[in-house]
Tab-separated table of C-alpha atoms in Angstrom:
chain	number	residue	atom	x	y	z
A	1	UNK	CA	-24.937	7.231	-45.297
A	2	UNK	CA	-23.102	7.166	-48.399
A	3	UNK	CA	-22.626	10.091	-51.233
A	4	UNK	CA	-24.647	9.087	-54.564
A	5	UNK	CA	-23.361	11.893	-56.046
A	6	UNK	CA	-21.418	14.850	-56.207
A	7	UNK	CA	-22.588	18.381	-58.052
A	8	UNK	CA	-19.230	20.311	-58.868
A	9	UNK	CA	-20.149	24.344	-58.630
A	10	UNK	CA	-18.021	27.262	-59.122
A	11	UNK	CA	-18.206	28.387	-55.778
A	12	UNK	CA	-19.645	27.761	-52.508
A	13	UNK	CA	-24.134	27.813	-52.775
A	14	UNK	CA	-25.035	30.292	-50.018
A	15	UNK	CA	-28.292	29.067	-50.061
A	16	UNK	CA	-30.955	25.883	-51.186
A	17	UNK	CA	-34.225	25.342	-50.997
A	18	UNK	CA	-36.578	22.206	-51.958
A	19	UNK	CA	-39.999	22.160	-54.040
A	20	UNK	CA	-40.998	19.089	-53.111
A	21	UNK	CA	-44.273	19.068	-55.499
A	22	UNK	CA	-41.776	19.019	-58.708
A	23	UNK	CA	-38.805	17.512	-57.074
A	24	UNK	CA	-37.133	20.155	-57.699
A	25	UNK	CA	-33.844	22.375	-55.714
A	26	UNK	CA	-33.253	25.891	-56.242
A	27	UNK	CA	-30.015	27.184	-55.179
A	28	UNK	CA	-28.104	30.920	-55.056
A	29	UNK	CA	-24.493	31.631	-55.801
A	30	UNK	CA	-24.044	35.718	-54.661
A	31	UNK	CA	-20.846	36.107	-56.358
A	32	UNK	CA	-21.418	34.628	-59.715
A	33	UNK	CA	-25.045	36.296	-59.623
A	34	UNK	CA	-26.549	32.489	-60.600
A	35	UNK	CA	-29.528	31.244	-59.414
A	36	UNK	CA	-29.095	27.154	-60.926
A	37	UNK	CA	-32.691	25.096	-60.376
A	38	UNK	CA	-31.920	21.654	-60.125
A	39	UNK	CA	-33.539	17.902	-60.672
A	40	UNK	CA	-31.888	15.462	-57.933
A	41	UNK	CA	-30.187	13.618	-60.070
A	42	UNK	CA	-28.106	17.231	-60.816
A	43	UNK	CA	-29.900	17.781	-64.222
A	44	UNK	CA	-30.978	21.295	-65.305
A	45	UNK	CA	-34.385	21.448	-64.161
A	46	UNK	CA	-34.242	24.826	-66.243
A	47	UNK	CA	-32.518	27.789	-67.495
A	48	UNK	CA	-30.004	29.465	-64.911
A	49	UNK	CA	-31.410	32.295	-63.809
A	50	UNK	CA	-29.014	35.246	-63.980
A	51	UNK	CA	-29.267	38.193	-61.405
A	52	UNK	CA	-26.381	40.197	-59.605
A	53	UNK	CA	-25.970	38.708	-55.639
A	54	UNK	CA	-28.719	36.553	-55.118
A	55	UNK	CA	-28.778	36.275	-51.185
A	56	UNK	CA	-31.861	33.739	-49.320
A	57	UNK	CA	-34.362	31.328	-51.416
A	58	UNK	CA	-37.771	29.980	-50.755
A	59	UNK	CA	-40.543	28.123	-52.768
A	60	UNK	CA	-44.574	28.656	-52.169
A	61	UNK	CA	-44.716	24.911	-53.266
A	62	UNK	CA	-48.556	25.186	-54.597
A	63	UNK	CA	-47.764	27.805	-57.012
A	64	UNK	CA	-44.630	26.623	-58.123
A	65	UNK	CA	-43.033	30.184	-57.190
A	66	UNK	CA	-39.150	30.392	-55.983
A	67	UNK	CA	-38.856	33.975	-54.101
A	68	UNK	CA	-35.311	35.196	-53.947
A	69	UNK	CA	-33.891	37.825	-51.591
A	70	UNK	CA	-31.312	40.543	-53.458
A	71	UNK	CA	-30.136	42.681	-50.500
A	72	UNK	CA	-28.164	44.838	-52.620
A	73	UNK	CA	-31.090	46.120	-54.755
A	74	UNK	CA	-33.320	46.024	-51.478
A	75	UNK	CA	-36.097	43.605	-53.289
A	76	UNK	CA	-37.291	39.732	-53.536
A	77	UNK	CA	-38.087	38.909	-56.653
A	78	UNK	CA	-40.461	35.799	-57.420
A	79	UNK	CA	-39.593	33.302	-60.647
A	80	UNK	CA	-42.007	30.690	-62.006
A	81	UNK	CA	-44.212	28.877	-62.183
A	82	UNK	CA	-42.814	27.902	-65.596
A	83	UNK	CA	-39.469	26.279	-64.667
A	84	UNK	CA	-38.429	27.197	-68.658
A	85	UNK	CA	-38.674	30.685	-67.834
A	86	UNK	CA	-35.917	33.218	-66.458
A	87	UNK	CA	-38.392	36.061	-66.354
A	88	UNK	CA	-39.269	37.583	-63.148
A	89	UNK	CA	-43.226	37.049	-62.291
A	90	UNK	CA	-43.369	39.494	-59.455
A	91	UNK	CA	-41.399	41.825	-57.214
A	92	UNK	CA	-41.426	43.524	-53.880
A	93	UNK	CA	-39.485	46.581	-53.596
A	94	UNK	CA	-38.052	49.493	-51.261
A	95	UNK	CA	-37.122	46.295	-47.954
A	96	UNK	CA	-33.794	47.723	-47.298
A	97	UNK	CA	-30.956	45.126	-47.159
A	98	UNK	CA	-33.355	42.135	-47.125
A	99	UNK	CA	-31.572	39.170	-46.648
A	100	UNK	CA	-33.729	36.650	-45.532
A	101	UNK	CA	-37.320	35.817	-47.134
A	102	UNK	CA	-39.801	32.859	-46.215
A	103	UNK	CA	-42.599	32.179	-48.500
A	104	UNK	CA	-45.889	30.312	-47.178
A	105	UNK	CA	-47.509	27.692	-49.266
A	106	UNK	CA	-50.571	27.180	-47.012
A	107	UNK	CA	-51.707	31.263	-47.042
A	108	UNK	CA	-48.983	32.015	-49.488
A	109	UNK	CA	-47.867	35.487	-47.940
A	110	UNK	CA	-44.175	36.280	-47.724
A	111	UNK	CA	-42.395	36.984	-44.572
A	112	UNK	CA	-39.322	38.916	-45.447
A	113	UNK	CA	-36.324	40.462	-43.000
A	114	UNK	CA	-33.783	42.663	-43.529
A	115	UNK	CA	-30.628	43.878	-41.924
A	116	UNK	CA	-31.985	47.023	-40.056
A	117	UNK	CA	-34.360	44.445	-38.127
A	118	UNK	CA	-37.378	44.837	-40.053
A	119	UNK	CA	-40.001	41.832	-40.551
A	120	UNK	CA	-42.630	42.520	-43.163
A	121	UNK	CA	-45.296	40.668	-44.449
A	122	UNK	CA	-47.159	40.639	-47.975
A	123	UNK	CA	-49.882	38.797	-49.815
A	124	UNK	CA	-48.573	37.404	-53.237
A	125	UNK	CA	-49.720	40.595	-55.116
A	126	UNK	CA	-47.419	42.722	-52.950
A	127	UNK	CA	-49.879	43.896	-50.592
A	128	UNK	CA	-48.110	44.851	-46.846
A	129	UNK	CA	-50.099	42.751	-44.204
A	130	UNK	CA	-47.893	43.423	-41.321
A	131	UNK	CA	-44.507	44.326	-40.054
A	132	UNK	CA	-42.420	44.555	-36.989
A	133	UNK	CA	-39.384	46.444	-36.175
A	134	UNK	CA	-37.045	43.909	-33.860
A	135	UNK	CA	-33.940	46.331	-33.807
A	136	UNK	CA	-31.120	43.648	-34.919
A	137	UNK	CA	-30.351	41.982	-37.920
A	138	UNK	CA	-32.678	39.176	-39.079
A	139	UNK	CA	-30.843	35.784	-39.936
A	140	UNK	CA	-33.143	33.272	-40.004
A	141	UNK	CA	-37.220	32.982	-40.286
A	142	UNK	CA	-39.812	29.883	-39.622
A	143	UNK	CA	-43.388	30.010	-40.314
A	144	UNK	CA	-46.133	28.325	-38.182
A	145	UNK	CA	-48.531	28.725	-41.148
A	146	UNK	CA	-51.423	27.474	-39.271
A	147	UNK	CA	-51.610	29.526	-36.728
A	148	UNK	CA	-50.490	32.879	-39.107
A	149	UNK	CA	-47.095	33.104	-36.484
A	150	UNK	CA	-43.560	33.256	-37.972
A	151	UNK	CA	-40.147	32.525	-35.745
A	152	UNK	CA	-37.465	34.944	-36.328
A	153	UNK	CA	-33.954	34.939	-35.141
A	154	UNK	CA	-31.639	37.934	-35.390
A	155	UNK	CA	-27.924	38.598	-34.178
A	156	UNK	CA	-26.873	41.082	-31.527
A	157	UNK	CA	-24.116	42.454	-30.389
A	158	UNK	CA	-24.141	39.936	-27.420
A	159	UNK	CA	-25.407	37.114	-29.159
A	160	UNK	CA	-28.803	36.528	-30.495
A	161	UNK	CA	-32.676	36.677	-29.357
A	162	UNK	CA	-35.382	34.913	-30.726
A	163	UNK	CA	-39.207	36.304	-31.474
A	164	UNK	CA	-42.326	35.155	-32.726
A	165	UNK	CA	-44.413	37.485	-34.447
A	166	UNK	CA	-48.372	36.989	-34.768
A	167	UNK	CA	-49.738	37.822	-38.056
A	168	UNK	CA	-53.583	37.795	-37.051
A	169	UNK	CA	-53.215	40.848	-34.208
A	170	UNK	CA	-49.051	42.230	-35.269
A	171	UNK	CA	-47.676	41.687	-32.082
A	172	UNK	CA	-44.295	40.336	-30.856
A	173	UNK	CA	-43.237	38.261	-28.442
A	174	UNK	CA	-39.843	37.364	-27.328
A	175	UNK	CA	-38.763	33.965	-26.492
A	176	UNK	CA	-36.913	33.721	-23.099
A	177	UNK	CA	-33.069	31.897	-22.922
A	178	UNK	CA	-29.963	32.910	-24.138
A	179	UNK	CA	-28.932	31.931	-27.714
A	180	UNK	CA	-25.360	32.648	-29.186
A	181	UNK	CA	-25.407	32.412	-32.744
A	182	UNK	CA	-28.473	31.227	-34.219
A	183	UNK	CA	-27.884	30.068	-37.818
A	184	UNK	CA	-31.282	28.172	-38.608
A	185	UNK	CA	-34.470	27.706	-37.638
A	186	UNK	CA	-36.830	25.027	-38.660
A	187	UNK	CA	-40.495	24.767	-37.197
A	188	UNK	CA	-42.410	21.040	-37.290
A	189	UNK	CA	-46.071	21.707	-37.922
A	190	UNK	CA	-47.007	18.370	-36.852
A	191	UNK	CA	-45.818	18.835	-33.674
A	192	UNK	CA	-45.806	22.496	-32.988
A	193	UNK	CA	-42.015	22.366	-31.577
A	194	UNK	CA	-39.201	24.316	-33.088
A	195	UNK	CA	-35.851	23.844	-33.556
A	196	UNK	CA	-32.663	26.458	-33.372
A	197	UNK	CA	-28.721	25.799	-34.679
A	198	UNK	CA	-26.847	28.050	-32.276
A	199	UNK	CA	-23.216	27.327	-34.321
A	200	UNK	CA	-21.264	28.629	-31.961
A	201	UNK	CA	-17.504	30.037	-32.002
A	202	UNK	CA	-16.474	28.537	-35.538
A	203	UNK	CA	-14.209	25.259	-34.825
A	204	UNK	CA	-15.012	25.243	-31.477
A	205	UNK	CA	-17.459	22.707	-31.801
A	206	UNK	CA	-19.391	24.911	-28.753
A	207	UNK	CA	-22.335	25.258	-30.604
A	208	UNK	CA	-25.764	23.389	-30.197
A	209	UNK	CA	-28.971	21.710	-31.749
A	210	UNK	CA	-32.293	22.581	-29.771
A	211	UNK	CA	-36.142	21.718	-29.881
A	212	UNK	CA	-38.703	24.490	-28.110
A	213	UNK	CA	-41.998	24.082	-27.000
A	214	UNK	CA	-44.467	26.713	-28.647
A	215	UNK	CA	-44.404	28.258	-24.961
A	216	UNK	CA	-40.433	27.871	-24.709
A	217	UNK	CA	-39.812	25.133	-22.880
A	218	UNK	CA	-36.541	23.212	-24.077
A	219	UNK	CA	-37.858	19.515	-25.344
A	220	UNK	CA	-34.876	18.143	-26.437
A	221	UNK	CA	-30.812	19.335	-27.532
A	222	UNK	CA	-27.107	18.395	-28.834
A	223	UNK	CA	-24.201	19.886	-27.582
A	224	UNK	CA	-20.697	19.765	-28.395
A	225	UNK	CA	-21.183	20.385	-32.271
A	226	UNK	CA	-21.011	23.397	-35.393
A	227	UNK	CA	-24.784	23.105	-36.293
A	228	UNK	CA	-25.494	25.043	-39.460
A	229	UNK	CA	-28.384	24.780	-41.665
A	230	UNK	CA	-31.373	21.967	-40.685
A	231	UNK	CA	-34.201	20.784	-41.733
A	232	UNK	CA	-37.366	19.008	-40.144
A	233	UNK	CA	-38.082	15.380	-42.173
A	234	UNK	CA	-42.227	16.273	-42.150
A	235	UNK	CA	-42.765	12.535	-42.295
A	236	UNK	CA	-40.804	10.956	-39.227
A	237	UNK	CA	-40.057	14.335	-37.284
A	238	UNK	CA	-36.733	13.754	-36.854
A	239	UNK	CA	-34.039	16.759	-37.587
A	240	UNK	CA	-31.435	16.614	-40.469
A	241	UNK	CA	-28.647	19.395	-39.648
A	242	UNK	CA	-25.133	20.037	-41.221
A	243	UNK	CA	-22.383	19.680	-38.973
A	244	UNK	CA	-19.248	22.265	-39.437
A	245	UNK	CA	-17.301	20.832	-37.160
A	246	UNK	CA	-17.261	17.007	-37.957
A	247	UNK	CA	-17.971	17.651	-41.866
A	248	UNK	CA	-21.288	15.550	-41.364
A	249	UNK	CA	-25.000	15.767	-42.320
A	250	UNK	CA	-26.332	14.074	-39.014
A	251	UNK	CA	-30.193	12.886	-38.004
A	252	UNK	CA	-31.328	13.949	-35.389
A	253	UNK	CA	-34.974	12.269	-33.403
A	254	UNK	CA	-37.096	14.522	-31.470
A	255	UNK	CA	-35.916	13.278	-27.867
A	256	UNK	CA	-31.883	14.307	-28.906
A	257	UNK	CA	-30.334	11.371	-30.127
A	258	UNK	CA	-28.364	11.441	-32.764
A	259	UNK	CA	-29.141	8.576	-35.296
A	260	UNK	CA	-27.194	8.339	-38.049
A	261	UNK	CA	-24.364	10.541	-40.167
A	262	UNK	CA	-22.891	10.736	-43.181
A	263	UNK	CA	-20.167	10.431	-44.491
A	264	UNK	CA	-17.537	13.754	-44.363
A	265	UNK	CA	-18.516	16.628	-46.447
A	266	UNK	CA	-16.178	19.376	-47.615
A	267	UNK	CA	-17.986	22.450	-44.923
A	268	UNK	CA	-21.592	21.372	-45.258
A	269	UNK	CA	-23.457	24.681	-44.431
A	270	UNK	CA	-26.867	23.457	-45.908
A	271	UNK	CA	-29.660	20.573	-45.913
A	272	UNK	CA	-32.790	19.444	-47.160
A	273	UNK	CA	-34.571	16.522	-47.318
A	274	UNK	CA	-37.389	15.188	-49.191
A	275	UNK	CA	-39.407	13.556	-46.527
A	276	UNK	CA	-39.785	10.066	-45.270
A	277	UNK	CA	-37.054	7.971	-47.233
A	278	UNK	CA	-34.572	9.168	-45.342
A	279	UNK	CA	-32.560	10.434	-48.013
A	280	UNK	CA	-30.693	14.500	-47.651
């Protein structure tokens, strides 16, 4: 598809994340300590917020909250609802070198991971609901909000394993198969499958796109790309995932084909997509 526009930025976004209900992107820049929320159309949805190394972002889309990971300071701080506010509304403290935080907007607890391998789990007024020690370094999380169950990846030494962790009893359960890399995760609540960006050896173009089963069985994949960051399209299923290698955003159906691409994109490490019109 072609580029409508470009948004020029002082240096590379580590992270974005989508409220859908106001149309709205939030995005982090570590270095700069910036934390820009943005229209579509690249207009200020707000006031930049300014806080030192901003790391993950996600939005509880009924309250209008964006929760933001600082690893450095060991916290995630929540901003909003009022989009013309900077002030912080709430804030967890004492997670360690949280990286990673995934915010529900069904039960609207927060799932955040850090890098001693710690999963915890709060209610909105900082109340600790569960947590899990998994012993590796968390890098990615996906919540099955219906049935209270989050998805975590984290790297090893080897590679990476993947877990699911049940927030109605605290247990753990590790997914079988051998993962290198795992970037992103993205679950599809409509039909209960899961996908995983294994990236790979950088350039290599060894890395791979794959849908799970909620028992583990492999539905669907794509091999011989750099899959970064993707995204589930809630409306048609399909999977929209950045491309390192070929400099692409590609779309991706449930059964493994590959649809459509863009055009090339200078590294694109991140997606999101609105739902439906088939528009990134």
């Amino acid at each position: 598809r072609d580029i409508l526009y470009v948004q020029p930025s002082q240096e590379a976004f580590e992270d974005m994340e989508l409220d859908r209900t106001r149309s709205v992107l939030w995005l982090t820049m570590p270095e700069a300590g910036l934390i820009p929320r943005k229209y579509f159309d690249g207009r200020p949805a707000g006031p930049t917020i300014e806080y030192p190394h901003p790391s993950d972002v996600s939005i509880s889309e009924n309250r209008g909250l964006g929760w933001l990971a600082f690893p450095d300071q060991g916290v995630v701080r929540a901003f909003g609802p009022d989009l013309a506010s900077v002030d912080t509304f709430r804030t967890i403290s004492s997670l360690g070198q949280c990286r990673v935080v995934e915010a529900g907007t069904l039960d609207q607890t927060v799932w955040i991971g850090n890098d001693a391998g710690t999963v915890r789990r709060f209610t909105p007024d900082r109340v600790l609901l569960n947590d899990w020690f998994l012993d590796a370094p968390v890098t990615a999380i996906a919540l099955d909000e219906g049935a209270e169950r989050a998805w975590v990846a984290v790297r090893t030494a080897i590679g990476a394993d993947l877990y699911v962790l049940n927030g109605r009893d605290s247990t753990s359960t590790k997914v079988a198969g051998r993962w290198s890399d795992i970037a992103d995760i993205a679950f599809d609540a409509a039909t209960h499958s899961l996908w995983i960006s294994e990236r790979g050896i950088p350039r290599a173009g060894n890395g791979r796109l794959t849908r799970l089963s909620e028992s583990g069985t492999v539905l669907a994949y794509v091999g011989g790309i750099e899959p970064f960051g993707i995204m589930v399209d809630p409306v048609s299923g399909n999977c929209w995932a950045s491309d390192v290698k070929s400099g692409r955003i590609l779309e991706v159906s449930p059964d493994g084909a590959i649809l459509r691409q863009s055009a090339r994109i200078d590294i694109p490490y991140a997606v999101r997509v609105v739902g439906g019109s088939g528009v990134p």
